[in-house]
CSV table of C-alpha atoms in Angstrom, one decimal:
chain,number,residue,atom,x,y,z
C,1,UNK,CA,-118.7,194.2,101.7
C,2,UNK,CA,-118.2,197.8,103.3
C,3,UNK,CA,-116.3,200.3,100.9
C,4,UNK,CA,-113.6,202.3,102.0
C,5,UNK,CA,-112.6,205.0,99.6
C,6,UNK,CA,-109.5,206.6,100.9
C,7,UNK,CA,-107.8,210.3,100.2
C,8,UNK,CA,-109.9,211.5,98.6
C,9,UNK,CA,-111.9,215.2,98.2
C,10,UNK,CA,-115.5,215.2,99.6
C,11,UNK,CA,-117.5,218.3,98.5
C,12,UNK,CA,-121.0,218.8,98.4
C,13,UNK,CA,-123.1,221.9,97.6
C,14,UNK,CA,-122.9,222.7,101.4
C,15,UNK,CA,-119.5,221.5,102.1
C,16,UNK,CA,-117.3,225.6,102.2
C,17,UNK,CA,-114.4,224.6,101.5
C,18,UNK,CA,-114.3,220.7,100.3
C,19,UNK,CA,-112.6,218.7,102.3
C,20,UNK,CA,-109.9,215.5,102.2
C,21,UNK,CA,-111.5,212.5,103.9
C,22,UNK,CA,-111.0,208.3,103.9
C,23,UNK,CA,-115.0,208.1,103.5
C,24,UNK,CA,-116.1,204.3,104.9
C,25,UNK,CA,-119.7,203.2,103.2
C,26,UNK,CA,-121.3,200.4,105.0
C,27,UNK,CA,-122.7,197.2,102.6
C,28,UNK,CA,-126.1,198.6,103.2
C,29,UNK,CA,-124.6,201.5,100.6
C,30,UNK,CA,-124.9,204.2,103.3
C,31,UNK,CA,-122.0,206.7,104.2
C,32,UNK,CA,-120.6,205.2,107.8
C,33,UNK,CA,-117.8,207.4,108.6
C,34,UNK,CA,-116.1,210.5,107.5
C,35,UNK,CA,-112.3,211.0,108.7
C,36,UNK,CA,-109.6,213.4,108.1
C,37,UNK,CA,-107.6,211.8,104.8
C,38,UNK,CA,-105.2,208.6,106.1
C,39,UNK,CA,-106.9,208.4,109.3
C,40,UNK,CA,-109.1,205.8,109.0
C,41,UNK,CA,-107.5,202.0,109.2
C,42,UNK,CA,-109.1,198.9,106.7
C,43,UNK,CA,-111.0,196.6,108.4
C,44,UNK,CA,-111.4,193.3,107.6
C,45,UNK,CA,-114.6,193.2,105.8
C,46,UNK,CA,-113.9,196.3,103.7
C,47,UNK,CA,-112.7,197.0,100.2
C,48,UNK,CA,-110.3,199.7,100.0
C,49,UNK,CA,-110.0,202.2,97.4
C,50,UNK,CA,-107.2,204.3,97.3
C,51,UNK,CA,-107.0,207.6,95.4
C,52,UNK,CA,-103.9,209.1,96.5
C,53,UNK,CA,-105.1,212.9,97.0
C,54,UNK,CA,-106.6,212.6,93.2
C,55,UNK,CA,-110.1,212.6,93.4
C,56,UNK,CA,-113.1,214.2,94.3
C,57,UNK,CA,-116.4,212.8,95.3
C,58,UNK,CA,-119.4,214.9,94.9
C,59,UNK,CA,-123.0,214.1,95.3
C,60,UNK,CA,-124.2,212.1,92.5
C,61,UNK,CA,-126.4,214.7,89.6
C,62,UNK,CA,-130.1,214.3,90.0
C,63,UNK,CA,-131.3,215.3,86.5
C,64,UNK,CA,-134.6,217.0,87.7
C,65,UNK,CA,-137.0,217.2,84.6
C,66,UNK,CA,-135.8,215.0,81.1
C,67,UNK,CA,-138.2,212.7,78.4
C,68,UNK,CA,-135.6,210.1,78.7
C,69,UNK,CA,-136.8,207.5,75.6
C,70,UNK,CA,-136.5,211.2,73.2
C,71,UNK,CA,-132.8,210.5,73.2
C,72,UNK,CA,-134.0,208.7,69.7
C,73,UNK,CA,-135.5,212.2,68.6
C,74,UNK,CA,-132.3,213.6,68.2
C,75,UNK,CA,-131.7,216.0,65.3
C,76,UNK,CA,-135.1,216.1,64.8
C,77,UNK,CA,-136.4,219.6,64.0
C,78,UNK,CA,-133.7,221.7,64.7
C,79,UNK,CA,-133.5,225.4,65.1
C,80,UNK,CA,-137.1,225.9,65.3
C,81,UNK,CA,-139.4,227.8,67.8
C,82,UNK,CA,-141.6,225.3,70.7
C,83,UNK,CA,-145.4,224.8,69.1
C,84,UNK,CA,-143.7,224.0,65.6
C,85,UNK,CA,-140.8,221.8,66.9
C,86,UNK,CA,-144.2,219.9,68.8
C,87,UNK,CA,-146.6,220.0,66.4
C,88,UNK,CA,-144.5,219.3,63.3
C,89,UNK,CA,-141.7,217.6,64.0
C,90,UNK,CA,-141.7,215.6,67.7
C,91,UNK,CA,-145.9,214.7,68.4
C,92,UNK,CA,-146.4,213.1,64.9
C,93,UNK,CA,-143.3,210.8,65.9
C,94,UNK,CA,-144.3,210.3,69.5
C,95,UNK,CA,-147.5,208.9,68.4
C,96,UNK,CA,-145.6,206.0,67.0
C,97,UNK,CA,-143.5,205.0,70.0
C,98,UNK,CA,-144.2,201.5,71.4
C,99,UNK,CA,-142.8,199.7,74.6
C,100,UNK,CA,-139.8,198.4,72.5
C,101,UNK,CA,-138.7,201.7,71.7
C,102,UNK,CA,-139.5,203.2,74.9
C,103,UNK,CA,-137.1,200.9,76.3
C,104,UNK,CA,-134.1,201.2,73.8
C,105,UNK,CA,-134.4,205.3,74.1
C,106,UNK,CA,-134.4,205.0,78.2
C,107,UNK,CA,-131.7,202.6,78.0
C,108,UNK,CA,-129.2,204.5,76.0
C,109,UNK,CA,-130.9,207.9,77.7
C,110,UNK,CA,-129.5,206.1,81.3
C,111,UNK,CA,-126.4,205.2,80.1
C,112,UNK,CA,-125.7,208.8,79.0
C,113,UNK,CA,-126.6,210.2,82.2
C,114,UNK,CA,-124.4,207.4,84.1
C,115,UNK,CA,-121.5,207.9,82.2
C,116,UNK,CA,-121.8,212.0,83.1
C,117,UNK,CA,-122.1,211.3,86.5
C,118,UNK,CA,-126.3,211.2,87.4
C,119,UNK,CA,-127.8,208.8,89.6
C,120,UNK,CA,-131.2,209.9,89.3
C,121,UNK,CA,-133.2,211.3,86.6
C,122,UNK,CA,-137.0,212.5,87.3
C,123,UNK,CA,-138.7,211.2,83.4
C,124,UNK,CA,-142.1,212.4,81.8
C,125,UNK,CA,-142.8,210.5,79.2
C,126,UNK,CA,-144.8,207.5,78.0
C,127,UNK,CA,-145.0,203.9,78.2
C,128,UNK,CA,-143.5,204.4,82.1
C,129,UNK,CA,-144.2,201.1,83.4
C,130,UNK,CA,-141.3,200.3,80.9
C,131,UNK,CA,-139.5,203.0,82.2
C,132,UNK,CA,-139.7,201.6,85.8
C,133,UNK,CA,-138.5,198.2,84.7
C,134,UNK,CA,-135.1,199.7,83.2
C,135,UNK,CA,-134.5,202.0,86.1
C,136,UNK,CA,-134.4,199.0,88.6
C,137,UNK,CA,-132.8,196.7,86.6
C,138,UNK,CA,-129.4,199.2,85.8
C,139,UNK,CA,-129.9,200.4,90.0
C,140,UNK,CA,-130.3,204.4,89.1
C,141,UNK,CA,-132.6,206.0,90.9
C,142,UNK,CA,-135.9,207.3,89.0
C,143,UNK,CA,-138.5,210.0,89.7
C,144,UNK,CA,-141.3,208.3,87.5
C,145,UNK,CA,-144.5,209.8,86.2
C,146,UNK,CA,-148.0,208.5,85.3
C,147,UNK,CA,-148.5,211.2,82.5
C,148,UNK,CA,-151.3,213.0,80.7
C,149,UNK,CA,-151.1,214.7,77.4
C,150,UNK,CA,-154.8,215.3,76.6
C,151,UNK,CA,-157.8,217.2,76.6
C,152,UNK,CA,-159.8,214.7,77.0
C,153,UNK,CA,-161.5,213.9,80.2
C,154,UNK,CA,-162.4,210.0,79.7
C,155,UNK,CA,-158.4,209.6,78.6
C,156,UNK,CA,-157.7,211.1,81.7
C,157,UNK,CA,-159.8,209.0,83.8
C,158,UNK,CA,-158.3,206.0,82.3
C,159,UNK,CA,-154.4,207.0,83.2
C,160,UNK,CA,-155.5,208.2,86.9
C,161,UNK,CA,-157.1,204.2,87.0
C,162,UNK,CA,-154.1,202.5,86.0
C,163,UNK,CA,-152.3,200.0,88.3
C,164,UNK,CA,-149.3,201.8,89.8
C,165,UNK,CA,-147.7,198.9,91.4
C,166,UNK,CA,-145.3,198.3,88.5
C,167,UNK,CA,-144.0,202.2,89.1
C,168,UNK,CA,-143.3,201.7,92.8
C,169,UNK,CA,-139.8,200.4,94.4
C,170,UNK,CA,-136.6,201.2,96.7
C,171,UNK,CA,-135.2,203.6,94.8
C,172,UNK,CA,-138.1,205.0,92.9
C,173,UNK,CA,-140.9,207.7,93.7
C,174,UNK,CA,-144.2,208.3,91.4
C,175,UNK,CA,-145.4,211.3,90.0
C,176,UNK,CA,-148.1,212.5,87.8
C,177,UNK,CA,-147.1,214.3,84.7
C,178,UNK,CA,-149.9,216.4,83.3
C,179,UNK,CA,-147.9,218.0,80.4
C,180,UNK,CA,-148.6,221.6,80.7
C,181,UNK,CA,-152.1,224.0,81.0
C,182,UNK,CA,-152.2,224.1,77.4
C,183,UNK,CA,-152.3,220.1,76.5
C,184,UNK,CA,-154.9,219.9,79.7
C,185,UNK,CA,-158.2,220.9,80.2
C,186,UNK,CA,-159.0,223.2,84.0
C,187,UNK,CA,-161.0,220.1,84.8
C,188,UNK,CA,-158.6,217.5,83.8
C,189,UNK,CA,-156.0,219.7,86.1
C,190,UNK,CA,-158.0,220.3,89.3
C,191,UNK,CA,-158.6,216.2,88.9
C,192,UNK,CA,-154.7,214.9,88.7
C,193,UNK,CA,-154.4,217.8,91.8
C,194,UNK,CA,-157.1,216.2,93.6
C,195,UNK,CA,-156.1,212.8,92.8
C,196,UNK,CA,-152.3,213.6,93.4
C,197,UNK,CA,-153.2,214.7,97.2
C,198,UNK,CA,-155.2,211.5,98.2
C,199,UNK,CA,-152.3,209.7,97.0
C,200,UNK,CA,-149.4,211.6,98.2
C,201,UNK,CA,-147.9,212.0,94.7
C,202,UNK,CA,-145.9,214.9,93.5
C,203,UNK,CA,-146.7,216.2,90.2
C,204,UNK,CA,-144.7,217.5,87.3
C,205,UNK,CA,-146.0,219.7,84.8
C,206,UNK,CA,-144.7,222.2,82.2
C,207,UNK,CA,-145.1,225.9,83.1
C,208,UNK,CA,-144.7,229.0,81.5
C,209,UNK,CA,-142.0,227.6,79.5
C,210,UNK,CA,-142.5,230.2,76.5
C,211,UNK,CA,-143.6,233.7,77.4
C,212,UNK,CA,-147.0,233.3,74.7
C,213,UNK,CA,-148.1,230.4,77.6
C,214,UNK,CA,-149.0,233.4,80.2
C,215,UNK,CA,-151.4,235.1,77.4
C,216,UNK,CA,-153.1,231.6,77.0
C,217,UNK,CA,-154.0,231.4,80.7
C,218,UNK,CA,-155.5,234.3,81.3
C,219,UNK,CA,-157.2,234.0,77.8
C,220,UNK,CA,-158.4,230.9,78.3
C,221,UNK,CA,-158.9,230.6,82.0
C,222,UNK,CA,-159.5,234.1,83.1
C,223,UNK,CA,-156.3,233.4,85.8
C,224,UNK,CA,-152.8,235.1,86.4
C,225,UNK,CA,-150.5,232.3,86.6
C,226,UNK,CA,-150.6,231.5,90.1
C,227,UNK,CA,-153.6,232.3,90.7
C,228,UNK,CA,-154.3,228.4,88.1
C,229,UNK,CA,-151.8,227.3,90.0
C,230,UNK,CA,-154.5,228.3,93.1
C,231,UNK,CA,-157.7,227.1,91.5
C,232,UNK,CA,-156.7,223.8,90.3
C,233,UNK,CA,-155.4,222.7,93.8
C,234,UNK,CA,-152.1,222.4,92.3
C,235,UNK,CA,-150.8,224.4,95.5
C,236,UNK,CA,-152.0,221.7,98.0
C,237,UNK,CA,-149.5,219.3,97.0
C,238,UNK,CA,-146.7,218.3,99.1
C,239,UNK,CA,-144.4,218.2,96.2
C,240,UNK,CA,-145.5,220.6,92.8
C,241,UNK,CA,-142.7,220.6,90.6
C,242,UNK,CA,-142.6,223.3,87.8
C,243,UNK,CA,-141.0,223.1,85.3
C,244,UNK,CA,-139.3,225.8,83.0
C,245,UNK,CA,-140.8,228.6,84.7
C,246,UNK,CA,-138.7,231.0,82.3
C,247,UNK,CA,-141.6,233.6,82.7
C,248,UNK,CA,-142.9,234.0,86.4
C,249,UNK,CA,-142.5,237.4,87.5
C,250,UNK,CA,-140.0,238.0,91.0
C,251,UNK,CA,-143.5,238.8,92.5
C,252,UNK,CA,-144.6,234.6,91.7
C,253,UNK,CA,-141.3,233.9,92.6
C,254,UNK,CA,-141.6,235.4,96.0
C,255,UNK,CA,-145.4,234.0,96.3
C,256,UNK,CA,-144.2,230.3,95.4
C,257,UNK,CA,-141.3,230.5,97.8
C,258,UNK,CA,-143.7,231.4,100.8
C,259,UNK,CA,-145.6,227.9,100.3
C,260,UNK,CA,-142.3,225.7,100.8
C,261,UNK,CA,-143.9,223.1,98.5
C,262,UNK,CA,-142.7,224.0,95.0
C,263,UNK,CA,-139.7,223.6,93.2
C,264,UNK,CA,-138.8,224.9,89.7
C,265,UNK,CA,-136.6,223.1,87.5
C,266,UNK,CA,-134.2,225.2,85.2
C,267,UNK,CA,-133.8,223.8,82.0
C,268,UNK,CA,-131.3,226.6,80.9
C,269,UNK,CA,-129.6,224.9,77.1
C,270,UNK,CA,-133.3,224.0,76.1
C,271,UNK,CA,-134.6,226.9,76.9
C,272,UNK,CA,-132.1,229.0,74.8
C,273,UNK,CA,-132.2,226.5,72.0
C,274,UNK,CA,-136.2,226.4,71.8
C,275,UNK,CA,-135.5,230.1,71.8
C,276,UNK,CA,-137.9,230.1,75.0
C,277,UNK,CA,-135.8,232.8,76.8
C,278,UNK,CA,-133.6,232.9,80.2
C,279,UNK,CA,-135.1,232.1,83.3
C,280,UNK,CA,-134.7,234.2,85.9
C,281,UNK,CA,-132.4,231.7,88.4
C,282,UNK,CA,-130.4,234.4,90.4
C,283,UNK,CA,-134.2,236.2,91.6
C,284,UNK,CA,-135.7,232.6,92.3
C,285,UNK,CA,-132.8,231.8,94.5
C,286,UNK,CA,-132.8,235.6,96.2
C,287,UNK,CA,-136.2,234.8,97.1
C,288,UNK,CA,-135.8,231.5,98.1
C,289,UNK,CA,-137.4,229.5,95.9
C,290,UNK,CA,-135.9,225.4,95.4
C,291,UNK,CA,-134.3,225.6,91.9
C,292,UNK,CA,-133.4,222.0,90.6
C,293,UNK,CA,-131.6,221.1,87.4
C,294,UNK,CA,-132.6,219.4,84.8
C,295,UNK,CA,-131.3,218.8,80.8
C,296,UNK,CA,-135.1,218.3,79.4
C,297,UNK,CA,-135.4,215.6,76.4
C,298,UNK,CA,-132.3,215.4,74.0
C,299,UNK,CA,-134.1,216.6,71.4
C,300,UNK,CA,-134.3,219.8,72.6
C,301,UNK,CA,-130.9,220.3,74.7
C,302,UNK,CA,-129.3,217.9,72.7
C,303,UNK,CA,-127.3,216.5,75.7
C,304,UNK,CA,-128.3,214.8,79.0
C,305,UNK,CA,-125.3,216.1,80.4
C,306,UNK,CA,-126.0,217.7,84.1
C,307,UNK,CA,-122.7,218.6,84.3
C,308,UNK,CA,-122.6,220.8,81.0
C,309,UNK,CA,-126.4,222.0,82.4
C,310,UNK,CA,-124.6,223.0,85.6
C,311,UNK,CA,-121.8,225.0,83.9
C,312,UNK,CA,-124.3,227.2,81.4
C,313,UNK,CA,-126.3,227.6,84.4
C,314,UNK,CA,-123.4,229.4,86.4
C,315,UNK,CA,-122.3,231.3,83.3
C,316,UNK,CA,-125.3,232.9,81.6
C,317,UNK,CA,-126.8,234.4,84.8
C,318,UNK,CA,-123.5,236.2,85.5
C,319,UNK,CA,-123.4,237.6,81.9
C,320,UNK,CA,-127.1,238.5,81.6
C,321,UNK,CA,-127.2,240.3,85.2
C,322,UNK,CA,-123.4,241.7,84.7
C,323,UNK,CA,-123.3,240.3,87.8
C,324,UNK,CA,-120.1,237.8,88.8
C,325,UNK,CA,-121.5,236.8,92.1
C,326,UNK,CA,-125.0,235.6,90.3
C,327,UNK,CA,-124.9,232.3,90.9
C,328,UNK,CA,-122.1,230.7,92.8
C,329,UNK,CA,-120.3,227.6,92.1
C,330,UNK,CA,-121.5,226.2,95.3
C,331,UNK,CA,-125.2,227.2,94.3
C,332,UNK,CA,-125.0,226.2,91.5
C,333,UNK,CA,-123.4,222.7,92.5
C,334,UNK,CA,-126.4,222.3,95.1
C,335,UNK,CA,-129.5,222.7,92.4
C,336,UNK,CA,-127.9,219.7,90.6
C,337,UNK,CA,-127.3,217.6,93.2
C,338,UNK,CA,-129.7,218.1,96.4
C,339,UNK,CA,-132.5,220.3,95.0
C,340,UNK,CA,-133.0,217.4,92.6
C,341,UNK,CA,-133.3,214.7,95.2
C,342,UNK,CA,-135.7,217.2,97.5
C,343,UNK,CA,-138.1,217.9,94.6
C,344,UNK,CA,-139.5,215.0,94.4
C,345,UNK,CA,-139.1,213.6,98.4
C,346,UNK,CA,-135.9,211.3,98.1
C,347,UNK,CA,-135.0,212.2,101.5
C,348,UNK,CA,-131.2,211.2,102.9
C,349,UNK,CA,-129.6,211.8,99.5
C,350,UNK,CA,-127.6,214.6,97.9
C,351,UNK,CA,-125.2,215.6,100.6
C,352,UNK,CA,-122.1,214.0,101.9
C,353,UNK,CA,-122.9,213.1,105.4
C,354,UNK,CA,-122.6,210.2,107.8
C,355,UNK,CA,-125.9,208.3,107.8
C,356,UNK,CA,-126.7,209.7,104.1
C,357,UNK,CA,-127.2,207.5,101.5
C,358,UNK,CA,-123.9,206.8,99.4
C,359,UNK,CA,-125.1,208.3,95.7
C,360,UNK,CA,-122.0,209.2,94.8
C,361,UNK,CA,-119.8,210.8,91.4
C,362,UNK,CA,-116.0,210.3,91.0
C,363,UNK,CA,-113.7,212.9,89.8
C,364,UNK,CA,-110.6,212.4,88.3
C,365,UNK,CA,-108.5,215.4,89.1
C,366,UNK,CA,-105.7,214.8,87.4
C,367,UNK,CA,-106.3,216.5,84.1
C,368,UNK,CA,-104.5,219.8,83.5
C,369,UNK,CA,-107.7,221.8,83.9
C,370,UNK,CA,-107.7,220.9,87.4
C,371,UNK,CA,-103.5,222.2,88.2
C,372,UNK,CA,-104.2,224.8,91.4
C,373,UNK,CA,-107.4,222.5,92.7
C,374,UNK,CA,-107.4,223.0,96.4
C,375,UNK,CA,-109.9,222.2,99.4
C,376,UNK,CA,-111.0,226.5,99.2
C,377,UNK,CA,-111.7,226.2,95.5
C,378,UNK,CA,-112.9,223.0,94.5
C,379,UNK,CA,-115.8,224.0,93.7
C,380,UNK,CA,-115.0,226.6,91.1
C,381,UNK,CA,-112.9,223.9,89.6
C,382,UNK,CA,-116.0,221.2,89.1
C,383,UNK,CA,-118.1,223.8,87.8
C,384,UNK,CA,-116.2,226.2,85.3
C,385,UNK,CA,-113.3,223.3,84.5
C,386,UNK,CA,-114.7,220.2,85.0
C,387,UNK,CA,-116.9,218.1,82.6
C,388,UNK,CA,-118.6,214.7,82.3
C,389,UNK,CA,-115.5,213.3,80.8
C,390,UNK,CA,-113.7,213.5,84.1
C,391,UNK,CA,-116.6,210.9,85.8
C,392,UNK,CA,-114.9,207.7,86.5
C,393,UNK,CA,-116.9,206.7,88.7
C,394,UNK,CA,-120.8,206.5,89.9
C,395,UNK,CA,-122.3,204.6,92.8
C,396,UNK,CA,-126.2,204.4,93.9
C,397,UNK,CA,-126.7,203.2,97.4
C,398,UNK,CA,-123.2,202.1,97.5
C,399,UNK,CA,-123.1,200.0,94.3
C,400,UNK,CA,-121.6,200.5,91.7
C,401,UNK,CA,-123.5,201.7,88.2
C,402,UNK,CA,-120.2,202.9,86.3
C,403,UNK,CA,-116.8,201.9,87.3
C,404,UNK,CA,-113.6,202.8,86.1
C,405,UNK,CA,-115.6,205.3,83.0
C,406,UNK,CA,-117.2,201.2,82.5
C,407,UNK,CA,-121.2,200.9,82.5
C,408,UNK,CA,-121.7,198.1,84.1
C,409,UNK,CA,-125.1,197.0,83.6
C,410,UNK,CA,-124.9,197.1,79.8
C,411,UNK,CA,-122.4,197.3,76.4
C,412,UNK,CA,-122.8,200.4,75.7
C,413,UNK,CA,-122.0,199.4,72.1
C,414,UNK,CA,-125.2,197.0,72.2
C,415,UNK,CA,-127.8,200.0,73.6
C,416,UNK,CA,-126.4,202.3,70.6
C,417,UNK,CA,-126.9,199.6,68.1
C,418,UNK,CA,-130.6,198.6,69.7
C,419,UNK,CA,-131.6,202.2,69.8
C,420,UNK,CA,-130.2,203.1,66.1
C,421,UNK,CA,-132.9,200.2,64.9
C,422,UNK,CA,-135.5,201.9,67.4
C,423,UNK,CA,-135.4,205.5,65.7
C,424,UNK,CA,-135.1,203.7,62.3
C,425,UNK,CA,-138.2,201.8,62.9
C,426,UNK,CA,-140.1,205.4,64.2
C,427,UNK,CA,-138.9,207.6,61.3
C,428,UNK,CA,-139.9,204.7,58.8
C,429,UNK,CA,-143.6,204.3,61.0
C,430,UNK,CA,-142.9,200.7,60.6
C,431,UNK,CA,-144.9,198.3,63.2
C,432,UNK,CA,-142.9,196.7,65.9
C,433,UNK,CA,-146.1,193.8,65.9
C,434,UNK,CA,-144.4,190.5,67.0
C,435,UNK,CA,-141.1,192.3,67.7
């Protein structure tokens, strides 16, 4: 059955100013027609949805870069710099996750991100077969990863020679994860490159998220960061995705942009709680480099909140530069939404536009934060006065994943109570055998 959402606000990251539309999306959950509000008449097979003038419907969040199952590694190791948080606190955990709690971490980490308004999320993590199963059967879209956290070469080998059919699907797209140049050996790197452009893969990986990381690459590699970037074949890619990048100079930035391929995901509340520094987001964007959004894992943000991610973005770049026009609402508002989608090839999604895909967030703009909302400055309003509590609604390809602030393809009491068991079962190191 064809949806027709009526009077409602349509704004997009492109969309100057917003505007009020009856929006009509066809049963095969793509955007049909757009019409000036009240022009467009019911027909018989549709299901009509009036908001009287109350709501706006944005692009749905594409959370660019998270570790979806760490929502159980919450609280762990707080206030404490990157290697030691790793090393001390996260790694000697991780090596103690199964399938079981991969899945009750993903499914609670979905929900979160459902409820705030994200209808993709792009995860590097383990166990992602798992991963893959979850994200079809709740309908969000997922940017999966086959990933690599080792120097060893055989290891390697032996993830590049997995089966990757259980990964693919409609609304998913594979990646390979290795985690960063300091977790891989040069080899290892210039293999997943090679490997990743015979197979049209994009590939994720960690970079120059701390500002020792650039010392260790020239140390250890003899290489300026781009110039690793170079040498490994990284750059050959269709799709690299980096994320972090909190310490490229404007000269990378520049360099990146010119190869149209590569897309940096800003991480900006895990960056200043790891103490890893501020990104430089307004210079990326001057020289047109694609910025996505993402929250990183909640153990390190502690949220998976795009919409809080999108606010801090906006605000920290226009305190740090003294600079109000930094990063406009609009800009900002695009790097969650489209940017996402782009990174990592979904094509057809992340704009509100006839023939695009209907991945769509709800707004209820009746809260008192929104009093003076109008089509010229909507889009101030989502981004300094909104928040995730005013999602009502979310829809992937038409359907619909969270309705009325409901979570439709689970309890959300039930994934809580599952995934309390899961982090009691990793903090104890008790085995899940037979579970």
């Amino acid at each position: 059955m064809a949806l027709l959402l009526k009077n409602v606000y349509a704004l997009d990251g492109r969309l100057r100013p917003a505007r009020r539309v009856d929006l009509r999306i066809t049963e095969a959950g793509v955007i049909g027609t757009i019409a000036p509000a009240g022009s467009l008449k019911p027909q018989p097979d549709d299901c009509v949805d009036d908001r009287h003038d109350g709501t706006a419907v944005i692009p749905a969040f594409a959370n660019a870069h998270c570790h979806a199952a760490m929502s159980l590694f919450r609280g762990l190791g707080e206030d404490e710099p990157l290697m030691e948080w790793l090393e001390r606190k996260i790694w000697p955990v991780e090596a103690r996750l199964t399938p079981q709690t991969v899945r009750a971490g993903t499914e609670l980490a979905a929900a979160e991100m459902a409820l705030s308004g994200a209808g993709c999320f792009a995860d590097m993590y383990y166990h992602m077969e798992v991963v893959a199963e979850v994200v079809r059967r709740v309908g969000l879209r997922g940017a999966l990863s086959v990933g690599v956290v080792s120097r060893d070469d055989k290891l390697l080998a032996a993830s590049l020679q997995k089966d990757l059919t259980p990964y693919r699907g409609p609304l998913t797209r594979l990646n390979l994860d290795p985690h960063a140049p300091y977790t891989v050996s040069l080899a290892g790197m210039e293999r997943i490159a090679r490997f990743g452009r015979e197979n049209g893969l994009t590939v994720q990986t960690h970079f120059l998220e701390a500002e020792w990381e650039r010392g260790y690459i020239k140390k250890t590699f003899g290489m300026e960061p781009v110039e690793y970037l170079e040498k490994t074949g990284l750059l050959e890619l269709d799709h690299l995705v980096l994320a972090h990048g909190v310490w490229l100079t404007e000269g990378e930035m520049k360099e990146l942009a010119g190869r149209g391929n590569v897309t940096v995901v800003h991480c900006p509340a895990s960056n200043l709680k790891l103490g890893s520094g501020v990104a430089a987001l307004p210079a990326m964007l001057d020289a047109g480099l694609p910025v996505a959004l993402g929250t990183d894992g909640a153990a390190s943000n502690n949220r998976l909140d795009l919409w809080s991610e999108m606010r801090l973005m906006a605000l920290i770049h226009k305190g740090t530069s003294k600079d109000p026009t930094a990063v406009p609402a609009h800009a900002a508002l695009n790097c969650a939404t489209l940017a996402g989608y782009r990174a990592f090839g979904f094509e057809g999604v992340g704009l509100i536009e006839e023939g695009w895909q209907a991945d769509l967030t709800l707004v209820d703009l009746s809260g008192p934060q929104y009093v003076g909302a109008d089509e010229d400055n909507l889009a101030g309003f989502i981004v300094y006065s909104g928040s995730s509590a005013d999602v009502t609604d979310l829809l992937v390809v038409g359907r619909w994943i969270v309705k009325n602030r409901d979570y439709l393809p689970d309890p959300v009491e039930s994934l809580t109570e599952a995934a309390r068991r899961a982090r009691r079962t990793l903090q104890s190191g008790a085995s899940e055998a037979g579970a």
